[in-house]
């Protein structure tokens, strides 16, 4: 191995680390006639960067175990530990540790030559991922603008599943915060997305965004990592547009297939001691004229959503808006509406 500040550059990768150790199989050789790589260990401020700025991985240590295919040695498992941060065009991630297992390529994807050092270390930011597990203070930003906060997550892209673990899992998007969750499972197959969580939870929504949506960085931002730190769980404003709590669990199913406006495309099912409040404010809170407040309580609430008609001023890439199409309450249910009169400011 080499010690000191080591730099490796190729057309596919720029790698920098305090030390680099490459182990070869004693009796293995690739089709090119060279010894096959068995394991790569990099330590000390490791940075693996795509020169085009499309992806990057930072960590204190990086280990790559090579899979010995019949025709070549290829990266099979990657472990990064210590202040890990990684991203590509679809996501950004902070965690204490990250483990990635890469899928075995099909015959059409294979070459007759061994994978070189650049290919091996670049693989953590490639798309051919069979599974990825992150642990320790996980914060992830997704391309749709969502932020995820959890103790750990496990993703299996080929199965379309993502499991979030922790005692207080949070999902932050635009003006809404879903938190207090004891885990969350997301499954996406054939254009259908299902999210479910056991036990209690809380949903809060403000009248303005709580955090900036994540968007893909420029190549210069990638090279310098000139990004703000990941968002923390935000302090919610006193005046909320929506507040809801429950004790039994939540399930949300949404179809992302094309549909006509008004057709039901999503359902939200919340159970066990559901309490919700929505507020519509027409004037400042200190003068509540025109304010309306709805309160709901039930053992179970099922809400159906349809896609609203697109606003004329909406951006072309703006996601479709959803509107309530139906609502069913079960058990000891109550629904109360309060409205402040514009003339007397009295509750009616």
Coordinates of C-alpha atoms in Angstrom, one line a residue:
X1 CA 0.0 0.0 0.0
X2 CA 0.9 3.7 -0.3
X3 CA 0.9 6.2 2.5
X4 CA 0.7 10.0 2.4
X5 CA -1.9 11.9 0.5
X6 CA -2.7 9.6 -2.4
X7 CA -4.5 10.8 -5.6
X8 CA -5.8 8.6 -8.4
X9 CA -7.2 10.2 -11.6
X10 CA -8.7 8.7 -14.7
X11 CA -11.4 9.7 -17.2
X12 CA -14.0 8.0 -14.9
X13 CA -12.8 9.0 -11.4
X14 CA -10.8 11.3 -9.2
X15 CA -9.9 9.6 -5.9
X16 CA -8.1 11.2 -2.9
X17 CA -7.2 9.6 0.4
X18 CA -4.7 9.7 3.2
X19 CA -3.7 6.1 2.4
X20 CA -4.6 3.4 -0.1
X21 CA -4.1 -0.3 0.1
X22 CA -4.9 -2.7 -2.8
X23 CA -4.9 -6.5 -2.2
X24 CA -4.6 -8.9 -5.1
X25 CA -5.6 -12.6 -5.4
X26 CA -2.5 -14.7 -5.1
X27 CA -3.4 -17.1 -7.8
X28 CA -6.0 -15.2 -9.8
X29 CA -5.5 -13.4 -13.1
X30 CA -8.0 -11.7 -15.4
X31 CA -8.3 -12.2 -19.1
X32 CA -5.9 -9.3 -19.6
X33 CA -3.2 -11.4 -17.9
X34 CA -2.9 -9.1 -14.8
X35 CA -3.5 -10.1 -11.2
X36 CA -7.1 -9.6 -10.1
X37 CA -7.9 -7.1 -7.3
X38 CA -9.5 -8.7 -4.3
X39 CA -10.0 -5.7 -1.9
X40 CA -9.4 -2.0 -1.8
X41 CA -9.0 0.0 1.5
X42 CA -8.8 3.8 1.5
X43 CA -8.5 5.8 4.7
X44 CA -8.2 9.4 5.7
X45 CA -10.5 12.0 4.2
X46 CA -11.6 9.8 1.3
X47 CA -13.1 11.6 -1.7
X48 CA -14.4 9.7 -4.8
X49 CA -15.5 12.1 -7.5
X50 CA -16.8 11.8 -11.0
X51 CA -14.9 14.4 -13.0
X52 CA -18.0 15.5 -14.8
X53 CA -19.6 16.5 -11.4
X54 CA -22.4 13.9 -11.6
X55 CA -21.6 12.1 -8.4
X56 CA -19.4 12.1 -5.3
X57 CA -18.8 10.1 -2.2
X58 CA -16.9 11.4 0.9
X59 CA -16.0 9.3 4.0
X60 CA -13.2 8.8 6.6
X61 CA -12.7 5.2 5.3
X62 CA -13.8 3.3 2.2
X63 CA -13.6 -0.4 1.6
X64 CA -14.4 -2.2 -1.7
X65 CA -14.7 -6.0 -1.8
X66 CA -14.4 -7.3 -5.3
X67 CA -16.7 -10.0 -6.7
X68 CA -14.8 -12.6 -8.7
X69 CA -16.9 -13.2 -11.8
X70 CA -15.9 -15.8 -14.4
X71 CA -14.4 -13.2 -16.7
X72 CA -13.3 -10.4 -14.4
X73 CA -13.1 -9.0 -10.9
X74 CA -15.8 -6.4 -10.3
X75 CA -16.9 -4.4 -7.2
X76 CA -19.4 -6.4 -5.2
X77 CA -19.7 -4.6 -1.8
X78 CA -18.7 -1.1 -0.7
X79 CA -18.5 0.1 2.9
X80 CA -18.0 3.8 3.8
X81 CA -17.7 4.9 7.4
X82 CA -17.3 8.2 9.2
X83 CA -19.1 11.4 8.2
X84 CA -20.4 9.8 5.0
X85 CA -22.0 12.0 2.4
X86 CA -22.8 10.9 -1.1
X87 CA -25.0 12.0 -4.0
X88 CA -25.8 11.6 -7.6
X89 CA -28.4 13.2 -9.8
X90 CA -31.3 11.7 -7.9
X91 CA -30.4 12.0 -4.2
X92 CA -28.0 13.4 -1.6
X93 CA -27.2 11.5 1.7
X94 CA -25.6 12.2 5.0
X95 CA -24.9 9.3 7.4
X96 CA -22.4 7.8 9.8
X97 CA -22.0 4.6 7.7
X98 CA -23.1 3.3 4.3
X99 CA -23.0 -0.2 2.8
X100 CA -23.8 -0.8 -0.8
X101 CA -24.1 -4.1 -2.6
X102 CA -23.9 -4.0 -6.4
X103 CA -25.8 -6.3 -8.7
X104 CA -23.9 -8.7 -10.9
X105 CA -24.0 -7.4 -14.5
X106 CA -25.7 -9.4 -17.2
X107 CA -23.6 -11.0 -19.9
X108 CA -24.3 -8.1 -22.3
X109 CA -22.8 -5.7 -19.7
X110 CA -19.6 -7.5 -19.2
X111 CA -16.3 -6.8 -20.8
X112 CA -13.3 -9.1 -21.4
X113 CA -11.0 -7.0 -19.2
X114 CA -10.7 -6.7 -15.5
X115 CA -12.4 -3.8 -13.8
X116 CA -9.6 -1.3 -12.9
X117 CA -9.1 0.6 -9.7
X118 CA -11.1 3.6 -11.0
X119 CA -14.1 1.4 -11.8
X120 CA -14.0 -0.2 -8.4
X121 CA -14.0 2.9 -6.3
X122 CA -16.4 4.8 -8.5
X123 CA -19.1 2.1 -8.1
X124 CA -20.6 3.5 -4.9
X125 CA -22.1 6.3 -6.9
X126 CA -23.2 4.1 -9.9
X127 CA -26.8 3.1 -10.6
X128 CA -26.3 -0.7 -10.5
X129 CA -27.2 -1.0 -6.9
X130 CA -28.8 -4.2 -5.5
X131 CA -29.2 -2.8 -1.9
X132 CA -28.0 0.2 0.1
X133 CA -28.1 0.5 3.9
X134 CA -27.3 3.7 5.8
X135 CA -27.0 4.1 9.5
X136 CA -26.5 6.8 12.1
X137 CA -28.1 10.2 11.8
X138 CA -29.4 9.6 8.3
X139 CA -30.6 12.7 6.3
X140 CA -31.5 12.2 2.7
X141 CA -32.7 14.6 0.0
X142 CA -34.6 13.2 -2.9
X143 CA -35.0 14.6 -6.4
X144 CA -38.7 15.3 -5.9
X145 CA -37.8 17.8 -3.1
X146 CA -38.4 15.5 -0.1
X147 CA -36.1 15.3 2.9
X148 CA -36.0 12.1 5.0
X149 CA -34.7 12.1 8.6
X150 CA -34.1 8.7 10.3
X151 CA -31.8 6.6 12.3
X152 CA -31.3 4.1 9.5
X153 CA -32.7 3.2 6.1
X154 CA -32.5 0.2 3.8
X155 CA -33.2 0.5 0.1
X156 CA -33.7 -2.3 -2.5
X157 CA -34.1 -0.5 -5.8
X158 CA -34.9 -3.6 -7.9
X159 CA -37.8 -4.4 -5.5
X160 CA -38.8 -0.8 -5.3
X161 CA -38.7 -0.8 -1.5
X162 CA -37.3 1.6 1.1
X163 CA -37.5 1.0 4.9
X164 CA -36.9 3.8 7.3
X165 CA -36.0 2.9 10.9
X166 CA -36.0 4.9 14.1
X167 CA -38.1 6.1 17.1
X168 CA -38.8 9.5 15.5
X169 CA -38.6 9.1 11.7
X170 CA -39.5 12.4 9.8
X171 CA -40.5 13.2 6.3
X172 CA -40.2 16.9 5.3
X173 CA -41.5 18.3 2.0
X174 CA -42.3 21.9 1.2
X175 CA -44.6 23.1 3.9
X176 CA -45.4 19.7 5.5
X177 CA -43.7 17.7 8.2
X178 CA -44.7 14.1 9.0
X179 CA -42.8 12.9 12.1
X180 CA -43.0 11.0 15.3
X181 CA -43.1 7.8 13.3
X182 CA -41.7 4.5 14.5
X183 CA -40.5 3.5 11.1
X184 CA -41.9 3.9 7.6
X185 CA -42.0 1.5 4.6
X186 CA -42.3 2.7 1.0
X187 CA -43.0 0.4 -1.9
X188 CA -43.2 1.5 -5.5
X189 CA -44.3 -0.9 -8.2
X190 CA -46.0 -0.4 -11.6
X191 CA -46.7 3.2 -10.9
X192 CA -48.3 2.6 -7.5
X193 CA -46.6 4.0 -4.4
X194 CA -47.6 2.6 -1.0
X195 CA -46.4 4.2 2.3
X196 CA -47.2 2.6 5.6
X197 CA -46.1 3.2 9.2
X198 CA -47.1 1.4 12.4
X199 CA -48.1 3.1 15.6
X200 CA -48.4 6.8 16.4
X201 CA -47.5 9.8 14.3
X202 CA -48.0 13.4 13.6
X203 CA -48.6 15.6 10.5
X204 CA -48.1 19.3 10.5
X205 CA -48.4 21.7 7.6
X206 CA -47.6 25.4 7.6
X207 CA -48.6 28.2 5.2
X208 CA -45.1 28.5 3.7
X209 CA -42.2 26.2 3.0
X210 CA -40.3 24.8 6.0
X211 CA -37.2 23.9 4.1
X212 CA -35.8 24.4 0.6
X213 CA -36.4 21.5 -1.7
X214 CA -33.2 19.7 -2.7
X215 CA -32.2 20.1 -6.3
X216 CA -29.3 18.7 -8.2
X217 CA -26.1 20.7 -7.7
X218 CA -23.9 22.2 -10.4
X219 CA -20.6 20.5 -11.2
X220 CA -18.7 23.2 -9.4
X221 CA -20.8 22.7 -6.3
X222 CA -20.0 19.0 -6.5
X223 CA -16.3 19.5 -6.8
X224 CA -16.2 22.0 -3.9
X225 CA -19.1 20.6 -1.9
X226 CA -20.3 24.2 -1.5
X227 CA -23.7 23.1 0.0
X228 CA -25.4 24.1 3.1
X229 CA -25.6 21.4 5.9
X230 CA -28.6 19.1 5.8
X231 CA -31.8 20.4 7.3
X232 CA -32.6 19.6 10.9
X233 CA -36.1 19.0 12.1
X234 CA -37.7 22.5 11.7
X235 CA -39.4 24.4 14.5
X236 CA -43.0 24.6 13.5
X237 CA -44.7 28.1 13.4
X238 CA -47.5 28.8 15.9
X239 CA -50.1 29.2 13.1
X240 CA -50.5 25.9 11.4
X241 CA -52.7 25.2 8.4
X242 CA -53.0 21.5 9.3
X243 CA -52.3 19.6 12.4
X244 CA -53.1 15.9 13.0
X245 CA -52.1 13.1 15.4
X246 CA -53.0 9.4 15.6
X247 CA -52.0 6.3 17.6
X248 CA -52.7 3.3 15.4
X249 CA -50.9 3.7 12.1
X250 CA -51.0 5.2 8.7
X251 CA -51.3 3.9 5.1
X252 CA -51.1 6.0 2.0
X253 CA -51.5 4.5 -1.5
X254 CA -51.0 6.7 -4.6
X255 CA -51.1 6.0 -8.3
X256 CA -48.7 7.9 -10.4
X257 CA -50.3 6.8 -13.6
X258 CA -52.1 9.3 -15.9
X259 CA -55.6 10.0 -14.9
X260 CA -58.4 12.6 -15.5
X261 CA -58.9 15.5 -13.1
X262 CA -61.2 14.5 -10.2
X263 CA -60.6 10.8 -10.5
X264 CA -59.5 9.2 -7.2
X265 CA -55.8 8.5 -7.4
X266 CA -54.7 8.3 -3.8
X267 CA -56.1 7.1 -0.4
X268 CA -55.0 8.0 3.1
X269 CA -56.1 5.6 5.9
X270 CA -55.3 6.6 9.5
X271 CA -56.4 4.6 12.5
X272 CA -56.9 4.8 16.3
X273 CA -57.7 8.0 18.1
X274 CA -57.3 10.3 15.1
X275 CA -57.4 14.0 15.9
X276 CA -57.1 16.7 13.2
X277 CA -57.4 20.4 12.8
X278 CA -57.3 22.6 9.7
X279 CA -57.2 26.4 9.7
X280 CA -58.0 28.8 6.9
X281 CA -57.0 32.4 7.6
X282 CA -58.3 35.3 5.7
X283 CA -56.8 38.0 7.9
X284 CA -53.9 38.2 10.4
X285 CA -54.3 36.0 13.5
X286 CA -54.6 39.0 15.8
X287 CA -57.8 40.0 13.9
X288 CA -59.4 36.7 13.0
X289 CA -62.1 38.0 10.7
X290 CA -62.7 35.6 7.9
X291 CA -60.9 32.7 9.6
X292 CA -62.3 29.2 9.5
X293 CA -61.2 26.2 11.6
X294 CA -62.3 22.6 11.2
X295 CA -61.8 20.0 13.9
X296 CA -62.1 16.2 13.3
X297 CA -62.0 13.2 15.7
X298 CA -62.6 9.6 14.9
X299 CA -61.4 6.1 15.5
X300 CA -60.5 5.8 11.8
X301 CA -60.3 8.2 8.9
X302 CA -60.2 7.4 5.2
X303 CA -59.6 10.2 2.7
X304 CA -59.7 9.8 -1.0
X305 CA -57.8 12.3 -3.3
X306 CA -58.2 13.2 -6.9
X307 CA -55.9 15.3 -9.1
X308 CA -57.0 18.9 -9.3
X309 CA -57.0 20.8 -12.5
X310 CA -53.7 22.4 -13.3
X311 CA -53.4 26.1 -12.5
X312 CA -52.6 28.4 -15.4
X313 CA -49.7 29.9 -13.4
X314 CA -48.2 26.5 -12.4
X315 CA -44.7 25.7 -13.6
X316 CA -44.4 23.1 -16.3
X317 CA -42.4 20.7 -14.0
X318 CA -44.7 21.3 -11.0
X319 CA -46.2 18.0 -9.6
X320 CA -50.0 17.5 -10.0
X321 CA -52.0 19.0 -7.1
X322 CA -54.3 16.7 -5.1
X323 CA -57.7 17.6 -3.8
X324 CA -60.0 15.7 -1.4
X325 CA -62.6 13.7 -3.3
X326 CA -64.1 11.7 -0.4
X327 CA -63.9 11.2 3.4
X328 CA -65.1 8.4 5.6
X329 CA -65.1 8.5 9.4
X330 CA -65.5 5.4 11.6
X331 CA -66.1 4.8 15.3
X332 CA -66.8 7.7 17.7
X333 CA -66.6 10.4 15.1
X334 CA -67.2 14.1 15.3
X335 CA -66.7 17.0 12.8
X336 CA -66.8 20.6 13.9
X337 CA -66.5 23.8 11.9
X338 CA -65.9 27.2 13.4
X339 CA -66.0 30.4 11.5
X340 CA -65.3 34.0 12.7
X341 CA -67.8 36.5 11.5
X342 CA -66.3 39.4 9.5
X343 CA -68.7 41.8 11.2
X344 CA -68.5 40.9 14.8
X345 CA -65.4 38.6 15.1
X346 CA -67.6 36.2 17.0
X347 CA -67.4 32.5 16.6
X348 CA -70.3 31.0 14.7

